[in-house]
Amino acid sequence: LIAGNETGGTWDVGSIYTLYAPLAYDVYSPNIVYTLTVTDSDGNAVSDVNGVLLDGADPTKDYRIKLDKIGQYLVTYTAYEEESFLKKSNSVSLVYTINVPDKIKPSIEWNGTLTSEAKVGDTIIVPAYTVSDNYSEADKIIVRVFVETPANQLLMLPGNSIVVHHAGIYRFRIMVV
């Protein structure tokens, strides 16, 4: 199998991607059978812009697909020798991915404020928050709270608070993915 012009890469959501027909041949077998399958990030077969389902589709044609989901599309061309010619089944696949990243960052909204001053022995509580994203549901968003101590240690908090053991500046870092 020899690929067409494009073989994957990173594309914006909503882009139209062209799957060019590859060349398939075998030096021994005159009868090559090959197929095209394209799946989205959920593993579902994709249809081209004309409604042709690309699940074992005819790969001798060019197809255009709309990348309407965030995630990774998997393109698989498979070629094999016709069994009537060779009794041994040989096959080869050309597989590549099309990446469609979510370029809009999730957001975090605080339901209070972080303590700006504390004494040694005090407990600093990270206020409650709400996270949201344009693509992922809130329960699929990962939030990690880190604190950099005065001794320059970066600690991930297992909960929502830390006891101040040393005088100095404590810097909080919130990671939302």
JSON list of C-alpha atoms in Angstrom, two decimals:
[
{"chain": "A", "resi": 1, "resn": "LEU", "atom": "CA", "xyz": [0.00, 0.00, 0.00]},
{"chain": "A", "resi": 2, "resn": "ILE", "atom": "CA", "xyz": [1.26, 3.46, -0.88]},
{"chain": "A", "resi": 3, "resn": "ALA", "atom": "CA", "xyz": [-0.56, 6.36, 0.75]},
{"chain": "A", "resi": 4, "resn": "GLY", "atom": "CA", "xyz": [-2.16, 9.31, -0.99]},
{"chain": "A", "resi": 5, "resn": "ASN", "atom": "CA", "xyz": [-1.11, 12.93, -0.33]},
{"chain": "A", "resi": 6, "resn": "GLU", "atom": "CA", "xyz": [-2.24, 13.38, 3.28]},
{"chain": "A", "resi": 7, "resn": "THR", "atom": "CA", "xyz": [-1.59, 10.93, 6.08]},
{"chain": "A", "resi": 8, "resn": "GLY", "atom": "CA", "xyz": [-2.98, 12.33, 9.29]},
{"chain": "A", "resi": 9, "resn": "GLY", "atom": "CA", "xyz": [-1.81, 15.29, 11.27]},
{"chain": "A", "resi": 10, "resn": "THR", "atom": "CA", "xyz": [-3.63, 17.75, 13.49]},
{"chain": "A", "resi": 11, "resn": "TRP", "atom": "CA", "xyz": [-6.75, 19.52, 12.26]},
{"chain": "A", "resi": 12, "resn": "ASP", "atom": "CA", "xyz": [-9.34, 21.88, 13.72]},
{"chain": "A", "resi": 13, "resn": "VAL", "atom": "CA", "xyz": [-12.78, 20.63, 14.67]},
{"chain": "A", "resi": 14, "resn": "GLY", "atom": "CA", "xyz": [-15.17, 21.26, 11.78]},
{"chain": "A", "resi": 15, "resn": "SER", "atom": "CA", "xyz": [-12.42, 20.87, 9.14]},
{"chain": "A", "resi": 16, "resn": "ILE", "atom": "CA", "xyz": [-12.97, 18.89, 5.97]},
{"chain": "A", "resi": 17, "resn": "TYR", "atom": "CA", "xyz": [-10.28, 16.23, 5.52]},
{"chain": "A", "resi": 18, "resn": "THR", "atom": "CA", "xyz": [-9.70, 14.49, 2.19]},
{"chain": "A", "resi": 19, "resn": "LEU", "atom": "CA", "xyz": [-8.79, 10.82, 2.13]},
{"chain": "A", "resi": 20, "resn": "TYR", "atom": "CA", "xyz": [-6.97, 10.25, -1.15]},
{"chain": "A", "resi": 21, "resn": "ALA", "atom": "CA", "xyz": [-7.10, 6.81, -2.73]},
{"chain": "A", "resi": 22, "resn": "PRO", "atom": "CA", "xyz": [-3.87, 4.90, -2.09]},
{"chain": "A", "resi": 23, "resn": "LEU", "atom": "CA", "xyz": [-2.16, 2.66, -4.57]},
{"chain": "A", "resi": 24, "resn": "ALA", "atom": "CA", "xyz": [-2.22, -1.07, -3.80]},
{"chain": "A", "resi": 25, "resn": "TYR", "atom": "CA", "xyz": [-0.42, -3.77, -5.72]},
{"chain": "A", "resi": 26, "resn": "ASP", "atom": "CA", "xyz": [1.35, -7.08, -5.26]},
{"chain": "A", "resi": 27, "resn": "VAL", "atom": "CA", "xyz": [4.21, -8.37, -7.40]},
{"chain": "A", "resi": 28, "resn": "TYR", "atom": "CA", "xyz": [2.92, -11.97, -7.25]},
{"chain": "A", "resi": 29, "resn": "SER", "atom": "CA", "xyz": [-0.86, -11.74, -7.01]},
{"chain": "A", "resi": 30, "resn": "PRO", "atom": "CA", "xyz": [-2.82, -10.00, -9.76]},
{"chain": "A", "resi": 31, "resn": "ASN", "atom": "CA", "xyz": [-5.97, -9.81, -7.62]},
{"chain": "A", "resi": 32, "resn": "ILE", "atom": "CA", "xyz": [-5.65, -7.48, -4.67]},
{"chain": "A", "resi": 33, "resn": "VAL", "atom": "CA", "xyz": [-8.66, -6.78, -2.49]},
{"chain": "A", "resi": 34, "resn": "TYR", "atom": "CA", "xyz": [-8.50, -3.77, -0.24]},
{"chain": "A", "resi": 35, "resn": "THR", "atom": "CA", "xyz": [-10.79, -1.75, 1.99]},
{"chain": "A", "resi": 36, "resn": "LEU", "atom": "CA", "xyz": [-11.00, 1.53, 3.88]},
{"chain": "A", "resi": 37, "resn": "THR", "atom": "CA", "xyz": [-12.35, 1.99, 7.39]},
{"chain": "A", "resi": 38, "resn": "VAL", "atom": "CA", "xyz": [-12.45, 5.27, 9.32]},
{"chain": "A", "resi": 39, "resn": "THR", "atom": "CA", "xyz": [-13.52, 5.47, 12.96]},
{"chain": "A", "resi": 40, "resn": "ASP", "atom": "CA", "xyz": [-14.02, 8.45, 15.25]},
{"chain": "A", "resi": 41, "resn": "SER", "atom": "CA", "xyz": [-12.73, 8.87, 18.82]},
{"chain": "A", "resi": 42, "resn": "ASP", "atom": "CA", "xyz": [-15.59, 6.70, 20.13]},
{"chain": "A", "resi": 43, "resn": "GLY", "atom": "CA", "xyz": [-14.76, 3.84, 17.72]},
{"chain": "A", "resi": 44, "resn": "ASN", "atom": "CA", "xyz": [-17.80, 4.48, 15.51]},
{"chain": "A", "resi": 45, "resn": "ALA", "atom": "CA", "xyz": [-17.50, 4.22, 11.72]},
{"chain": "A", "resi": 46, "resn": "VAL", "atom": "CA", "xyz": [-17.51, 7.62, 10.00]},
{"chain": "A", "resi": 47, "resn": "SER", "atom": "CA", "xyz": [-19.50, 8.61, 6.91]},
{"chain": "A", "resi": 48, "resn": "ASP", "atom": "CA", "xyz": [-18.11, 10.94, 4.26]},
{"chain": "A", "resi": 49, "resn": "VAL", "atom": "CA", "xyz": [-19.81, 14.25, 3.40]},
{"chain": "A", "resi": 50, "resn": "ASN", "atom": "CA", "xyz": [-22.00, 12.41, 0.84]},
{"chain": "A", "resi": 51, "resn": "GLY", "atom": "CA", "xyz": [-23.23, 9.85, 3.39]},
{"chain": "A", "resi": 52, "resn": "VAL", "atom": "CA", "xyz": [-21.02, 6.92, 2.34]},
{"chain": "A", "resi": 53, "resn": "LEU", "atom": "CA", "xyz": [-20.22, 4.81, 5.42]},
{"chain": "A", "resi": 54, "resn": "LEU", "atom": "CA", "xyz": [-16.44, 4.27, 5.57]},
{"chain": "A", "resi": 55, "resn": "ASP", "atom": "CA", "xyz": [-16.54, 0.83, 7.13]},
{"chain": "A", "resi": 56, "resn": "GLY", "atom": "CA", "xyz": [-14.95, -1.54, 4.61]},
{"chain": "A", "resi": 57, "resn": "ALA", "atom": "CA", "xyz": [-15.52, 1.08, 1.90]},
{"chain": "A", "resi": 58, "resn": "ASP", "atom": "CA", "xyz": [-14.05, 1.08, -1.61]},
{"chain": "A", "resi": 59, "resn": "PRO", "atom": "CA", "xyz": [-10.62, 2.72, -1.21]},
{"chain": "A", "resi": 60, "resn": "THR", "atom": "CA", "xyz": [-10.13, 3.35, -4.93]},
{"chain": "A", "resi": 61, "resn": "LYS", "atom": "CA", "xyz": [-12.04, 6.63, -4.54]},
{"chain": "A", "resi": 62, "resn": "ASP", "atom": "CA", "xyz": [-11.23, 9.85, -2.75]},
{"chain": "A", "resi": 63, "resn": "TYR", "atom": "CA", "xyz": [-13.48, 10.68, 0.21]},
{"chain": "A", "resi": 64, "resn": "ARG", "atom": "CA", "xyz": [-14.02, 13.86, 2.19]},
{"chain": "A", "resi": 65, "resn": "ILE", "atom": "CA", "xyz": [-14.95, 13.66, 5.85]},
{"chain": "A", "resi": 66, "resn": "LYS", "atom": "CA", "xyz": [-16.00, 16.40, 8.24]},
{"chain": "A", "resi": 67, "resn": "LEU", "atom": "CA", "xyz": [-14.02, 16.29, 11.47]},
{"chain": "A", "resi": 68, "resn": "ASP", "atom": "CA", "xyz": [-16.93, 17.22, 13.70]},
{"chain": "A", "resi": 69, "resn": "LYS", "atom": "CA", "xyz": [-15.73, 15.51, 16.90]},
{"chain": "A", "resi": 70, "resn": "ILE", "atom": "CA", "xyz": [-12.82, 16.30, 19.15]},
{"chain": "A", "resi": 71, "resn": "GLY", "atom": "CA", "xyz": [-10.44, 13.39, 19.60]},
{"chain": "A", "resi": 72, "resn": "GLN", "atom": "CA", "xyz": [-8.61, 11.03, 17.31]},
{"chain": "A", "resi": 73, "resn": "TYR", "atom": "CA", "xyz": [-9.87, 9.52, 14.07]},
{"chain": "A", "resi": 74, "resn": "LEU", "atom": "CA", "xyz": [-8.32, 6.24, 12.94]},
{"chain": "A", "resi": 75, "resn": "VAL", "atom": "CA", "xyz": [-7.88, 5.61, 9.20]},
{"chain": "A", "resi": 76, "resn": "THR", "atom": "CA", "xyz": [-7.19, 2.00, 8.16]},
{"chain": "A", "resi": 77, "resn": "TYR", "atom": "CA", "xyz": [-6.53, 0.77, 4.64]},
{"chain": "A", "resi": 78, "resn": "THR", "atom": "CA", "xyz": [-6.19, -3.02, 4.46]},
{"chain": "A", "resi": 79, "resn": "ALA", "atom": "CA", "xyz": [-5.05, -4.96, 1.38]},
{"chain": "A", "resi": 80, "resn": "TYR", "atom": "CA", "xyz": [-4.93, -8.72, 1.00]},
{"chain": "A", "resi": 81, "resn": "GLU", "atom": "CA", "xyz": [-4.35, -11.28, -1.71]},
{"chain": "A", "resi": 82, "resn": "GLU", "atom": "CA", "xyz": [-7.39, -12.99, -3.12]},
{"chain": "A", "resi": 83, "resn": "GLU", "atom": "CA", "xyz": [-7.56, -16.55, -1.73]},
{"chain": "A", "resi": 84, "resn": "SER", "atom": "CA", "xyz": [-8.25, -18.13, -5.12]},
{"chain": "A", "resi": 85, "resn": "PHE", "atom": "CA", "xyz": [-4.79, -17.06, -6.27]},
{"chain": "A", "resi": 86, "resn": "LEU", "atom": "CA", "xyz": [-2.79, -17.89, -3.15]},
{"chain": "A", "resi": 87, "resn": "LYS", "atom": "CA", "xyz": [-3.90, -20.41, -0.57]},
{"chain": "A", "resi": 88, "resn": "LYS", "atom": "CA", "xyz": [-1.98, -18.56, 2.12]},
{"chain": "A", "resi": 89, "resn": "SER", "atom": "CA", "xyz": [-3.71, -15.40, 3.31]},
{"chain": "A", "resi": 90, "resn": "ASN", "atom": "CA", "xyz": [-1.36, -12.41, 3.30]},
{"chain": "A", "resi": 91, "resn": "SER", "atom": "CA", "xyz": [-2.44, -8.93, 4.23]},
{"chain": "A", "resi": 92, "resn": "VAL", "atom": "CA", "xyz": [-0.98, -5.53, 4.94]},
{"chain": "A", "resi": 93, "resn": "SER", "atom": "CA", "xyz": [-2.47, -2.43, 6.54]},
{"chain": "A", "resi": 94, "resn": "LEU", "atom": "CA", "xyz": [-1.73, 1.26, 6.35]},
{"chain": "A", "resi": 95, "resn": "VAL", "atom": "CA", "xyz": [-2.97, 2.91, 9.52]},
{"chain": "A", "resi": 96, "resn": "TYR", "atom": "CA", "xyz": [-2.75, 6.54, 10.58]},
{"chain": "A", "resi": 97, "resn": "THR", "atom": "CA", "xyz": [-4.52, 8.97, 12.87]},
{"chain": "A", "resi": 98, "resn": "ILE", "atom": "CA", "xyz": [-6.11, 12.36, 12.41]},
{"chain": "A", "resi": 99, "resn": "ASN", "atom": "CA", "xyz": [-5.94, 14.42, 15.60]},
{"chain": "A", "resi": 100, "resn": "VAL", "atom": "CA", "xyz": [-8.65, 16.97, 16.40]},
{"chain": "A", "resi": 101, "resn": "PRO", "atom": "CA", "xyz": [-7.68, 18.71, 19.66]},
{"chain": "A", "resi": 102, "resn": "ASP", "atom": "CA", "xyz": [-9.91, 20.72, 21.96]},
{"chain": "A", "resi": 103, "resn": "LYS", "atom": "CA", "xyz": [-8.26, 24.14, 21.79]},
{"chain": "A", "resi": 104, "resn": "ILE", "atom": "CA", "xyz": [-10.55, 25.85, 24.31]},
{"chain": "A", "resi": 105, "resn": "LYS", "atom": "CA", "xyz": [-9.27, 25.49, 27.86]},
{"chain": "A", "resi": 106, "resn": "PRO", "atom": "CA", "xyz": [-11.63, 24.42, 30.66]},
{"chain": "A", "resi": 107, "resn": "SER", "atom": "CA", "xyz": [-12.50, 27.09, 33.19]},
{"chain": "A", "resi": 108, "resn": "ILE", "atom": "CA", "xyz": [-12.77, 27.20, 36.95]},
{"chain": "A", "resi": 109, "resn": "GLU", "atom": "CA", "xyz": [-15.07, 29.49, 38.91]},
{"chain": "A", "resi": 110, "resn": "TRP", "atom": "CA", "xyz": [-14.36, 30.01, 42.59]},
{"chain": "A", "resi": 111, "resn": "ASN", "atom": "CA", "xyz": [-17.18, 30.04, 45.14]},
{"chain": "A", "resi": 112, "resn": "GLY", "atom": "CA", "xyz": [-15.09, 31.97, 47.64]},
{"chain": "A", "resi": 113, "resn": "THR", "atom": "CA", "xyz": [-11.60, 33.34, 48.13]},
{"chain": "A", "resi": 114, "resn": "LEU", "atom": "CA", "xyz": [-8.36, 31.76, 49.28]},
{"chain": "A", "resi": 115, "resn": "THR", "atom": "CA", "xyz": [-6.99, 32.92, 52.61]},
{"chain": "A", "resi": 116, "resn": "SER", "atom": "CA", "xyz": [-4.30, 35.56, 52.04]},
{"chain": "A", "resi": 117, "resn": "GLU", "atom": "CA", "xyz": [-2.69, 35.33, 55.50]},
{"chain": "A", "resi": 118, "resn": "ALA", "atom": "CA", "xyz": [-2.28, 32.55, 58.05]},
{"chain": "A", "resi": 119, "resn": "LYS", "atom": "CA", "xyz": [-0.18, 31.75, 61.10]},
{"chain": "A", "resi": 120, "resn": "VAL", "atom": "CA", "xyz": [1.96, 28.70, 61.72]},
{"chain": "A", "resi": 121, "resn": "GLY", "atom": "CA", "xyz": [-0.44, 25.96, 62.85]},
{"chain": "A", "resi": 122, "resn": "ASP", "atom": "CA", "xyz": [-3.42, 27.38, 60.92]},
{"chain": "A", "resi": 123, "resn": "THR", "atom": "CA", "xyz": [-5.21, 25.36, 58.24]},
{"chain": "A", "resi": 124, "resn": "ILE", "atom": "CA", "xyz": [-5.61, 26.96, 54.83]},
{"chain": "A", "resi": 125, "resn": "ILE", "atom": "CA", "xyz": [-8.71, 25.70, 53.04]},
{"chain": "A", "resi": 126, "resn": "VAL", "atom": "CA", "xyz": [-9.01, 25.88, 49.26]},
{"chain": "A", "resi": 127, "resn": "PRO", "atom": "CA", "xyz": [-12.47, 27.34, 48.51]},
{"chain": "A", "resi": 128, "resn": "ALA", "atom": "CA", "xyz": [-15.11, 25.36, 46.64]},
{"chain": "A", "resi": 129, "resn": "TYR", "atom": "CA", "xyz": [-15.15, 25.71, 42.87]},
{"chain": "A", "resi": 130, "resn": "THR", "atom": "CA", "xyz": [-17.12, 24.82, 39.75]},
{"chain": "A", "resi": 131, "resn": "VAL", "atom": "CA", "xyz": [-15.41, 23.64, 36.55]},
{"chain": "A", "resi": 132, "resn": "SER", "atom": "CA", "xyz": [-16.80, 23.78, 33.02]},
{"chain": "A", "resi": 133, "resn": "ASP", "atom": "CA", "xyz": [-15.66, 23.08, 29.49]},
{"chain": "A", "resi": 134, "resn": "ASN", "atom": "CA", "xyz": [-16.97, 23.55, 25.98]},
{"chain": "A", "resi": 135, "resn": "TYR", "atom": "CA", "xyz": [-16.62, 19.83, 25.21]},
{"chain": "A", "resi": 136, "resn": "SER", "atom": "CA", "xyz": [-16.23, 17.68, 28.32]},
{"chain": "A", "resi": 137, "resn": "GLU", "atom": "CA", "xyz": [-18.83, 17.19, 31.02]},
{"chain": "A", "resi": 138, "resn": "ALA", "atom": "CA", "xyz": [-17.87, 18.48, 34.46]},
{"chain": "A", "resi": 139, "resn": "ASP", "atom": "CA", "xyz": [-17.41, 14.96, 35.87]},
{"chain": "A", "resi": 140, "resn": "LYS", "atom": "CA", "xyz": [-14.80, 14.21, 33.17]},
{"chain": "A", "resi": 141, "resn": "ILE", "atom": "CA", "xyz": [-12.67, 17.26, 34.03]},
{"chain": "A", "resi": 142, "resn": "ILE", "atom": "CA", "xyz": [-9.65, 16.56, 36.20]},
{"chain": "A", "resi": 143, "resn": "VAL", "atom": "CA", "xyz": [-8.75, 19.13, 38.86]},
{"chain": "A", "resi": 144, "resn": "ARG", "atom": "CA", "xyz": [-5.54, 18.93, 40.87]},
{"chain": "A", "resi": 145, "resn": "VAL", "atom": "CA", "xyz": [-4.56, 21.37, 43.61]},
{"chain": "A", "resi": 146, "resn": "PHE", "atom": "CA", "xyz": [-0.86, 21.90, 44.27]},
{"chain": "A", "resi": 147, "resn": "VAL", "atom": "CA", "xyz": [0.91, 24.05, 46.82]},
{"chain": "A", "resi": 148, "resn": "GLU", "atom": "CA", "xyz": [4.49, 25.26, 46.69]},
{"chain": "A", "resi": 149, "resn": "THR", "atom": "CA", "xyz": [5.81, 25.51, 50.24]},
{"chain": "A", "resi": 150, "resn": "PRO", "atom": "CA", "xyz": [8.34, 28.05, 51.55]},
{"chain": "A", "resi": 151, "resn": "ALA", "atom": "CA", "xyz": [10.95, 25.25, 51.19]},
{"chain": "A", "resi": 152, "resn": "ASN", "atom": "CA", "xyz": [10.19, 25.15, 47.42]},
{"chain": "A", "resi": 153, "resn": "GLN", "atom": "CA", "xyz": [8.47, 21.76, 47.63]},
{"chain": "A", "resi": 154, "resn": "LEU", "atom": "CA", "xyz": [5.59, 21.25, 45.21]},
{"chain": "A", "resi": 155, "resn": "LEU", "atom": "CA", "xyz": [2.95, 19.09, 46.86]},
{"chain": "A", "resi": 156, "resn": "MET", "atom": "CA", "xyz": [-0.32, 17.84, 45.43]},
{"chain": "A", "resi": 157, "resn": "LEU", "atom": "CA", "xyz": [-3.01, 18.23, 48.06]},
{"chain": "A", "resi": 158, "resn": "PRO", "atom": "CA", "xyz": [-4.95, 15.03, 48.71]},
{"chain": "A", "resi": 159, "resn": "GLY", "atom": "CA", "xyz": [-7.90, 17.09, 49.88]},
{"chain": "A", "resi": 160, "resn": "ASN", "atom": "CA", "xyz": [-8.80, 20.75, 49.99]},
{"chain": "A", "resi": 161, "resn": "SER", "atom": "CA", "xyz": [-6.59, 21.99, 52.81]},
{"chain": "A", "resi": 162, "resn": "ILE", "atom": "CA", "xyz": [-3.06, 22.24, 54.17]},
{"chain": "A", "resi": 163, "resn": "VAL", "atom": "CA", "xyz": [-1.71, 22.98, 57.64]},
{"chain": "A", "resi": 164, "resn": "VAL", "atom": "CA", "xyz": [0.88, 25.77, 57.73]},
{"chain": "A", "resi": 165, "resn": "HIS", "atom": "CA", "xyz": [4.00, 24.29, 59.37]},
{"chain": "A", "resi": 166, "resn": "HIS", "atom": "CA", "xyz": [6.56, 26.93, 58.38]},
{"chain": "A", "resi": 167, "resn": "ALA", "atom": "CA", "xyz": [6.53, 30.70, 58.05]},
{"chain": "A", "resi": 168, "resn": "GLY", "atom": "CA", "xyz": [6.81, 31.99, 54.49]},
{"chain": "A", "resi": 169, "resn": "ILE", "atom": "CA", "xyz": [4.90, 32.17, 51.24]},
{"chain": "A", "resi": 170, "resn": "TYR", "atom": "CA", "xyz": [2.67, 29.28, 50.13]},
{"chain": "A", "resi": 171, "resn": "ARG", "atom": "CA", "xyz": [1.74, 29.43, 46.44]},
{"chain": "A", "resi": 172, "resn": "PHE", "atom": "CA", "xyz": [-1.29, 27.49, 45.25]},
{"chain": "A", "resi": 173, "resn": "ARG", "atom": "CA", "xyz": [-1.49, 26.13, 41.70]},
{"chain": "A", "resi": 174, "resn": "ILE", "atom": "CA", "xyz": [-4.69, 24.71, 40.30]},
{"chain": "A", "resi": 175, "resn": "MET", "atom": "CA", "xyz": [-4.51, 22.40, 37.26]},
{"chain": "A", "resi": 176, "resn": "VAL", "atom": "CA", "xyz": [-7.74, 21.89, 35.32]},
{"chain": "A", "resi": 177, "resn": "VAL", "atom": "CA", "xyz": [-7.61, 19.38, 32.44]}
]
